[in-house]
Coordinates of C-alpha atoms in Angstrom, one line a residue:
M1 CA 10.7 8.8 15.5
S2 CA 11.3 5.2 14.1
A3 CA 9.2 3.1 11.4
E4 CA 7.2 1.6 14.1
N5 CA 5.5 5.2 15.1
I6 CA 4.4 6.6 12.1
G7 CA 0.9 5.9 10.5
S8 CA -1.3 5.6 13.3
P9 CA -5.1 6.1 12.7
G10 CA -6.2 9.5 14.3
A11 CA -3.1 11.8 14.0
E12 CA -3.9 15.4 13.5
F13 CA -4.2 16.6 9.7
R14 CA -1.2 17.6 7.9
P15 CA -1.4 18.8 4.0
K16 CA 0.6 16.8 1.9
P17 CA 4.0 18.2 0.6
T18 CA 4.3 21.0 -2.1
R19 CA 5.5 20.2 -5.6
A20 CA 9.1 20.0 -5.6
S21 CA 11.0 23.0 -7.4
G22 CA 13.8 20.8 -8.4
V23 CA 16.0 18.1 -8.3
V24 CA 19.7 17.7 -7.1
V25 CA 22.1 15.5 -9.3
A26 CA 25.0 14.5 -8.0
D27 CA 28.5 15.1 -10.2
G28 CA 29.4 12.2 -12.3
C29 CA 25.4 10.9 -12.0
V30 CA 22.4 11.4 -14.3
I31 CA 19.4 10.4 -11.8
P32 CA 19.3 12.2 -8.8
N33 CA 19.6 11.3 -5.6
A34 CA 20.5 7.9 -7.0
T35 CA 23.1 5.0 -5.8
E36 CA 26.0 3.5 -7.8
G37 CA 23.9 1.1 -8.9
T38 CA 21.5 3.7 -11.0
C39 CA 23.7 6.8 -10.9
A40 CA 24.5 6.2 -14.7
G41 CA 20.8 5.9 -16.0
E42 CA 21.4 2.5 -17.5
P43 CA 17.8 0.9 -18.3
H44 CA 19.0 -2.1 -15.6
A45 CA 21.0 -1.5 -12.4
T46 CA 23.5 -4.6 -12.4
V47 CA 25.8 -3.0 -9.7
P48 CA 25.1 -4.4 -6.3
V49 CA 24.3 -1.9 -3.9
A50 CA 24.1 -2.2 -0.1
Y51 CA 20.9 -0.6 0.6
D52 CA 20.0 -0.2 4.3
G53 CA 16.2 0.0 4.4
I54 CA 12.7 -0.1 2.3
L55 CA 10.6 2.6 1.2
L56 CA 6.9 1.2 1.0
L57 CA 5.3 3.5 -1.2
G58 CA 1.2 4.0 -0.9
F59 CA -1.4 5.7 -2.6
G60 CA -3.0 6.8 1.2
G61 CA -6.4 6.8 2.4
P62 CA -9.1 8.3 4.9
E63 CA -9.5 6.8 8.5
G64 CA -12.9 8.3 9.4
Q65 CA -15.4 10.8 8.2
D66 CA -13.5 13.6 8.8
D67 CA -10.4 12.9 7.0
V68 CA -12.6 12.0 3.5
I69 CA -12.9 15.6 2.4
P70 CA -9.4 16.6 3.3
F71 CA -7.9 13.5 1.5
L72 CA -10.0 14.0 -1.7
R73 CA -8.3 17.6 -1.4
N74 CA -4.7 16.0 -1.5
V75 CA -5.8 13.8 -4.6
T76 CA -7.1 16.5 -6.7
A77 CA -4.5 19.1 -5.2
G78 CA -4.1 21.7 -8.0
R79 CA -6.8 21.1 -10.0
G80 CA -8.9 23.8 -8.3
I81 CA -12.2 21.4 -7.8
P82 CA -14.8 22.9 -5.3
D83 CA -15.3 20.8 -2.2
E84 CA -18.9 20.3 -3.5
R85 CA -17.9 18.3 -6.5
L86 CA -15.3 16.3 -4.1
E87 CA -18.6 15.3 -1.8
E88 CA -19.9 13.6 -5.1
V89 CA -16.9 11.1 -4.7
A90 CA -17.1 11.1 -1.0
H91 CA -20.2 9.4 -0.4
H92 CA -18.3 6.3 -1.6
Y93 CA -16.1 6.4 1.2
R94 CA -18.9 7.7 3.7
H95 CA -20.8 4.3 2.8
F96 CA -17.9 2.4 4.4
G97 CA -17.9 5.2 7.7
G98 CA -15.0 7.2 5.9
V99 CA -12.6 4.4 6.0
S100 CA -10.7 3.2 3.1
P101 CA -9.4 -0.2 3.3
I102 CA -6.1 0.7 2.1
N103 CA -4.0 2.3 5.2
E104 CA -5.1 -1.3 6.8
H105 CA -3.6 -3.1 3.9
N106 CA -0.5 -1.5 3.8
R107 CA 0.1 -2.3 7.4
E108 CA -0.6 -5.4 6.9
L109 CA 2.1 -5.8 3.9
K110 CA 4.5 -3.8 5.9
A111 CA 4.2 -6.6 8.6
A112 CA 4.6 -9.4 5.6
L113 CA 7.1 -8.0 3.9
D114 CA 9.2 -7.2 7.7
A115 CA 8.6 -11.1 8.2
E116 CA 9.6 -12.0 5.0
L117 CA 12.8 -10.0 4.8
S118 CA 14.0 -11.2 8.4
A119 CA 13.3 -14.9 7.2
R120 CA 16.0 -14.3 4.6
G121 CA 18.3 -12.7 6.7
L122 CA 18.0 -9.4 5.3
D123 CA 18.4 -6.4 7.8
L124 CA 16.2 -4.2 5.8
P125 CA 13.6 -2.0 8.1
V126 CA 10.4 -1.1 6.0
Y127 CA 9.3 2.7 6.6
W128 CA 5.7 3.3 4.7
G129 CA 4.6 6.3 3.5
N130 CA 1.7 7.3 1.5
R131 CA 1.2 9.8 -1.6
N132 CA -2.1 11.2 -0.3
W133 CA -2.4 10.7 3.6
M134 CA -0.7 10.2 6.5
P135 CA 1.7 9.0 7.1
Y136 CA 3.2 10.6 4.0
V137 CA 6.5 9.6 2.0
T138 CA 8.0 12.7 4.0
D139 CA 7.5 10.9 7.3
A140 CA 8.5 7.7 6.3
I141 CA 11.8 9.5 5.0
D142 CA 12.7 11.3 8.0
A143 CA 11.6 7.4 10.1
A144 CA 14.5 6.3 7.9
V145 CA 17.2 9.4 8.3
A146 CA 16.1 9.2 12.2
D147 CA 17.3 5.8 12.2
G148 CA 20.5 6.3 10.1
R149 CA 19.5 4.8 7.0
R150 CA 20.7 6.8 4.2
K151 CA 20.6 4.4 1.2
L152 CA 17.1 3.2 0.3
L153 CA 15.1 1.1 -2.1
A154 CA 11.3 2.1 -2.8
I155 CA 8.6 -0.2 -4.0
A156 CA 5.5 1.7 -5.1
T157 CA 2.1 -0.4 -4.2
S158 CA 1.2 -0.2 -8.0
A159 CA 2.5 -2.7 -10.8
Y160 CA 1.9 -1.1 -14.2
S161 CA 3.2 1.5 -16.2
S162 CA 1.4 5.4 -16.5
Y163 CA 1.3 8.4 -14.8
S164 CA -0.7 8.0 -11.9
S165 CA 0.7 4.3 -11.4
C166 CA 4.7 5.1 -11.5
R167 CA 5.9 8.4 -12.7
Q168 CA 3.9 10.1 -9.6
Y169 CA 5.1 8.2 -7.2
R170 CA 8.5 9.1 -8.7
E171 CA 7.5 12.5 -8.6
D172 CA 6.6 12.2 -4.8
L173 CA 10.0 11.0 -3.9
A174 CA 11.2 14.3 -5.4
D175 CA 8.6 16.2 -3.6
A176 CA 9.5 14.4 -0.1
V177 CA 13.4 14.6 -0.5
E178 CA 13.1 18.6 -0.8
A179 CA 10.2 19.0 2.1
T180 CA 12.5 17.0 4.7
G181 CA 15.9 18.6 3.4
H182 CA 17.3 15.7 2.0
Q183 CA 18.4 16.2 -1.2
T184 CA 21.9 15.8 -0.8
D185 CA 22.5 12.9 2.1
I186 CA 20.2 10.3 1.0
Q187 CA 19.8 8.1 -2.0
I188 CA 16.6 6.4 -3.1
D189 CA 16.3 4.0 -5.8
K190 CA 13.1 2.2 -6.8
V191 CA 12.5 -1.3 -8.0
R192 CA 11.1 -1.9 -11.2
Q193 CA 7.2 -2.0 -12.5
F194 CA 6.2 -5.9 -11.6
F195 CA 3.0 -6.5 -13.5
D196 CA 4.8 -9.3 -15.1
H197 CA 6.7 -10.8 -12.2
P198 CA 5.4 -14.2 -11.3
G199 CA 4.9 -13.5 -7.6
F200 CA 2.2 -10.4 -8.8
V201 CA 0.7 -13.1 -11.6
A202 CA 0.3 -16.2 -9.0
P203 CA -2.6 -14.8 -6.7
F204 CA -4.7 -13.6 -9.6
V205 CA -4.2 -17.5 -11.2
D206 CA -5.2 -19.0 -7.5
G207 CA -7.8 -16.6 -7.5
I208 CA -9.6 -17.4 -11.0
R209 CA -9.6 -20.7 -10.1
A210 CA -11.4 -20.4 -6.5
G211 CA -13.4 -17.8 -8.4
I212 CA -14.7 -21.0 -11.0
A213 CA -15.1 -23.5 -8.0
E214 CA -17.4 -21.2 -6.7
L215 CA -19.3 -20.4 -9.9
A216 CA -19.6 -24.6 -9.6
E217 CA -20.6 -24.5 -6.4
R218 CA -23.6 -22.0 -7.8
G219 CA -24.2 -24.4 -10.7
I220 CA -22.2 -22.8 -13.6
T221 CA -20.0 -25.5 -15.2
D222 CA -20.1 -24.5 -18.7
L223 CA -17.0 -22.3 -18.9
E224 CA -16.6 -21.8 -22.8
N225 CA -20.1 -21.1 -23.5
E226 CA -21.4 -19.6 -20.0
V227 CA -18.7 -17.5 -18.1
E228 CA -16.9 -14.9 -19.4
I229 CA -13.5 -13.4 -17.6
L230 CA -13.5 -9.7 -16.8
F231 CA -10.0 -8.2 -16.0
S232 CA -10.4 -4.7 -14.7
T233 CA -8.4 -2.3 -13.9
H234 CA -8.5 1.7 -13.1
S235 CA -9.4 4.1 -16.0
I236 CA -7.0 6.6 -17.0
P237 CA -7.4 9.6 -19.7
T238 CA -6.3 8.2 -23.1
S239 CA -4.1 10.7 -23.5
D240 CA -2.3 9.8 -20.6
A241 CA -2.4 6.2 -21.3
D242 CA -0.5 6.7 -24.7
R243 CA 2.1 8.5 -23.2
S244 CA 2.6 5.5 -20.8
G245 CA 6.0 3.5 -21.3
P246 CA 8.8 4.8 -23.1
P247 CA 8.1 6.6 -26.6
E248 CA 10.7 4.7 -28.2
R249 CA 9.0 1.5 -27.6
G250 CA 6.0 2.3 -29.7
F251 CA 2.9 0.6 -27.7
G252 CA 0.2 2.6 -29.8
P253 CA -2.7 3.5 -28.6
G254 CA -3.3 2.6 -24.9
G255 CA 0.7 2.7 -24.7
A256 CA 2.1 0.5 -22.1
F257 CA -0.4 0.4 -19.5
V258 CA -2.8 -1.1 -22.0
A259 CA -0.1 -3.6 -23.2
Q260 CA 1.1 -4.4 -19.8
H261 CA -2.7 -5.5 -18.4
L262 CA -3.7 -7.5 -22.1
A263 CA -0.3 -9.2 -21.9
V264 CA -1.1 -10.4 -18.4
G265 CA -4.6 -11.3 -19.3
E266 CA -3.0 -13.6 -21.8
E267 CA -0.5 -15.5 -19.7
I268 CA -3.4 -15.7 -16.8
I269 CA -5.7 -17.2 -19.3
S270 CA -3.0 -19.6 -20.8
R271 CA -1.9 -20.7 -17.4
L272 CA -5.3 -21.8 -16.3
G273 CA -6.3 -23.1 -19.9
F274 CA -9.6 -21.1 -19.2
P275 CA -11.7 -22.1 -22.5
G276 CA -14.2 -19.2 -22.7
A277 CA -14.0 -15.4 -23.3
W278 CA -12.2 -12.5 -21.7
Q279 CA -11.8 -8.9 -22.2
L280 CA -9.9 -6.1 -20.3
V281 CA -12.3 -3.8 -19.0
F282 CA -11.8 0.1 -17.0
Q283 CA -13.4 1.3 -14.0
S284 CA -13.8 4.6 -11.8
R285 CA -13.6 6.9 -14.7
S286 CA -13.5 10.5 -13.3
G287 CA -13.2 13.9 -14.9
P288 CA -15.2 15.8 -17.4
P289 CA -17.4 13.9 -19.5
Q290 CA -15.5 15.7 -22.8
V291 CA -12.1 14.1 -21.9
P292 CA -11.9 10.9 -23.3
W293 CA -10.9 7.7 -20.9
L294 CA -10.3 4.3 -21.7
E295 CA -13.1 2.1 -22.4
P296 CA -15.4 0.2 -21.7
D297 CA -16.5 0.3 -18.4
I298 CA -17.0 -2.9 -16.8
N299 CA -20.8 -2.1 -16.3
D300 CA -21.2 -1.1 -20.0
A301 CA -19.2 -4.5 -20.8
M302 CA -21.5 -6.6 -19.1
Q303 CA -24.5 -5.3 -21.0
E304 CA -23.4 -7.0 -23.4
L305 CA -23.1 -10.5 -21.6
P306 CA -26.6 -12.0 -21.6
G307 CA -26.9 -11.3 -25.7
R308 CA -23.6 -13.6 -25.7
G309 CA -25.4 -16.5 -24.1
R310 CA -23.3 -15.5 -21.0
K311 CA -24.7 -16.9 -17.6
A312 CA -21.5 -15.7 -15.0
V313 CA -19.1 -13.2 -14.7
L314 CA -15.7 -13.6 -13.2
I315 CA -14.6 -10.2 -12.1
V316 CA -10.5 -10.0 -11.6
P317 CA -9.3 -6.9 -10.2
L318 CA -6.3 -7.0 -12.5
G319 CA -4.7 -3.5 -12.1
F320 CA -4.9 -3.6 -8.0
V321 CA -2.8 -5.1 -5.5
S322 CA -5.2 -5.0 -2.7
D323 CA -9.0 -4.2 -1.8
H324 CA -8.9 -0.5 -2.5
M325 CA -11.8 1.7 -2.3
E326 CA -12.4 1.6 -6.2
V327 CA -12.3 -2.5 -5.8
M328 CA -14.8 -2.2 -2.9
W329 CA -17.2 0.4 -4.7
D330 CA -16.8 0.3 -7.9
L331 CA -16.8 -3.9 -8.3
D332 CA -18.3 -5.2 -4.9
T333 CA -21.1 -2.6 -4.9
E334 CA -22.0 -0.8 -8.5
A335 CA -20.7 -3.9 -10.9
M336 CA -22.8 -6.4 -8.4
E337 CA -25.4 -4.5 -8.6
T338 CA -25.3 -4.3 -12.5
A339 CA -24.8 -8.2 -12.6
E340 CA -27.8 -8.5 -10.3
E341 CA -29.9 -6.5 -12.8
L342 CA -28.9 -8.6 -15.8
G343 CA -29.6 -11.9 -14.1
L344 CA -25.8 -12.9 -14.0
V345 CA -23.8 -14.8 -11.6
A346 CA -20.9 -12.8 -10.7
V347 CA -17.9 -13.4 -8.8
R348 CA -15.7 -11.1 -7.8
T349 CA -11.6 -12.7 -7.5
A350 CA -9.2 -12.0 -4.9
T351 CA -6.5 -8.9 -5.0
P352 CA -2.6 -10.0 -4.3
S353 CA -2.5 -8.2 -0.6
T354 CA -0.5 -10.2 1.2
H355 CA -0.7 -13.5 -0.8
P356 CA 3.0 -15.0 0.1
D357 CA 3.9 -15.6 -3.3
Y358 CA 3.2 -11.6 -3.7
V359 CA 5.1 -10.6 -0.5
A360 CA 8.0 -13.4 -1.7
G361 CA 8.1 -11.6 -5.0
L362 CA 8.5 -8.4 -4.0
V363 CA 11.4 -9.3 -1.7
D364 CA 12.5 -11.1 -4.9
L365 CA 12.5 -7.5 -6.7
V366 CA 14.6 -6.4 -3.7
E367 CA 17.2 -9.2 -3.9
E368 CA 18.0 -8.5 -7.4
R369 CA 18.7 -5.0 -6.2
L370 CA 20.9 -6.1 -4.0
K371 CA 23.0 -8.4 -6.0
G372 CA 22.8 -6.5 -8.7
T373 CA 21.0 -9.5 -11.3
P374 CA 21.7 -8.9 -14.7
A375 CA 18.0 -8.3 -16.7
A376 CA 18.2 -11.6 -18.5
E377 CA 18.1 -13.5 -15.0
R378 CA 15.2 -12.0 -13.9
P379 CA 11.8 -13.3 -13.9
A380 CA 9.3 -12.1 -16.0
V381 CA 6.2 -13.9 -17.5
T382 CA 5.7 -11.5 -20.7
D383 CA 7.5 -10.8 -23.4
L384 CA 7.5 -7.0 -22.2
G385 CA 9.8 -7.2 -19.4
P386 CA 11.5 -7.6 -17.2
W387 CA 11.0 -3.9 -16.7
Y388 CA 13.3 -1.0 -16.2
D389 CA 14.7 -0.1 -12.8
V390 CA 15.4 3.5 -14.3
C391 CA 12.6 4.6 -15.9
R392 CA 13.4 6.2 -19.4
P393 CA 13.5 9.6 -21.2
G394 CA 10.0 10.9 -21.9
C395 CA 8.3 8.2 -20.1
C396 CA 4.7 8.5 -18.8
E397 CA 4.1 12.1 -19.3
N398 CA 1.0 13.7 -18.0
K399 CA -0.6 15.9 -20.7
R400 CA -2.1 18.3 -18.4
L401 CA 0.7 18.8 -16.3
G402 CA 4.1 17.9 -18.3
F403 CA 6.9 16.8 -16.7
Q404 CA 7.5 17.5 -13.1
P405 CA 10.7 17.1 -11.0
A406 CA 11.1 13.0 -10.1
L407 CA 13.6 10.5 -9.0
S408 CA 14.5 7.4 -10.0
G409 CA 14.7 8.1 -14.0
M410 CA 15.7 10.1 -16.8
A411 CA 15.1 13.3 -17.7
P412 CA 12.7 14.0 -19.9

């Protein structure tokens, strides 16, 4: 099965792989299924590695009404949530015909990566697999092995550090390696979290510039007094946020997850020379109300803006690489309704998607691993990076689940 034959809509449903029972660490290594570049567990890999394939790791999403509940069961596996409660979330997807845009975006990103890799003369086929919907990570690994590829470099479509945006992808790699039976005959490394790579940041700068121009067309030109920028990202439980990033870094409340978003926001504002106010806000909260999640919610934050004289808001989906369902529903639908109720002019700026700088930046991340580029020579636009190639001990624990088997990182 080649990479071109997986991920077609309408495929018969299969459940996602079960959780791995463990990992296999080769003699002389401290990292499971690692190449010679990461085997010793150093934070940054400086040994050139001749990878022969790329794993593009997505979240996954339904591609029709019949897929919605099975997809949500995958997302919430192990939590015992009944279908009746899942249906409360399902209406977001059903509003759009049961189709999430995320799979199509990943097909487009895969094609863009293929083109960029080819343009640079890199013979590295891209194999796409999802955490929560077909094609699964197991499908991508099976396709790579069938093509004779054994040394893979993974790119997760998530830029920041937290359990759900990094470690969970690494756990899914462990699950997939065990489920496919390739614990001893395949090597998988992962690129660093790219929140502050210039290729990720540039599309947001371009998007805000375009948003400011749109506001001007709608009569809003006093950026300092009338406009507020809301950098929005997915809320997560505060307990998980506090545990994001290596414990020894001492990020404090919100952990690396919040620190990274704030640092990127500051860089974007500085680069634009934006004279007005901005803040980091959160969206897409779920779970029982008694469990604290990161706040403020974007809709609550907007309630305060008219009282401060704001007439317009730029909504920047800083935590997202493409137009996920959370962007289409929570921002393009609910947040826009809130803005209208408050009399605010609102513009939602673009996600990186297949912006040329973003695609080129992802391939830059691949090349730095092919070449073993030293950390000091790697681009990063904040003082927090460049982030680690090998996740550090104790990084991004899930309070509810604890540490589960994972690849591309040190054991807790």
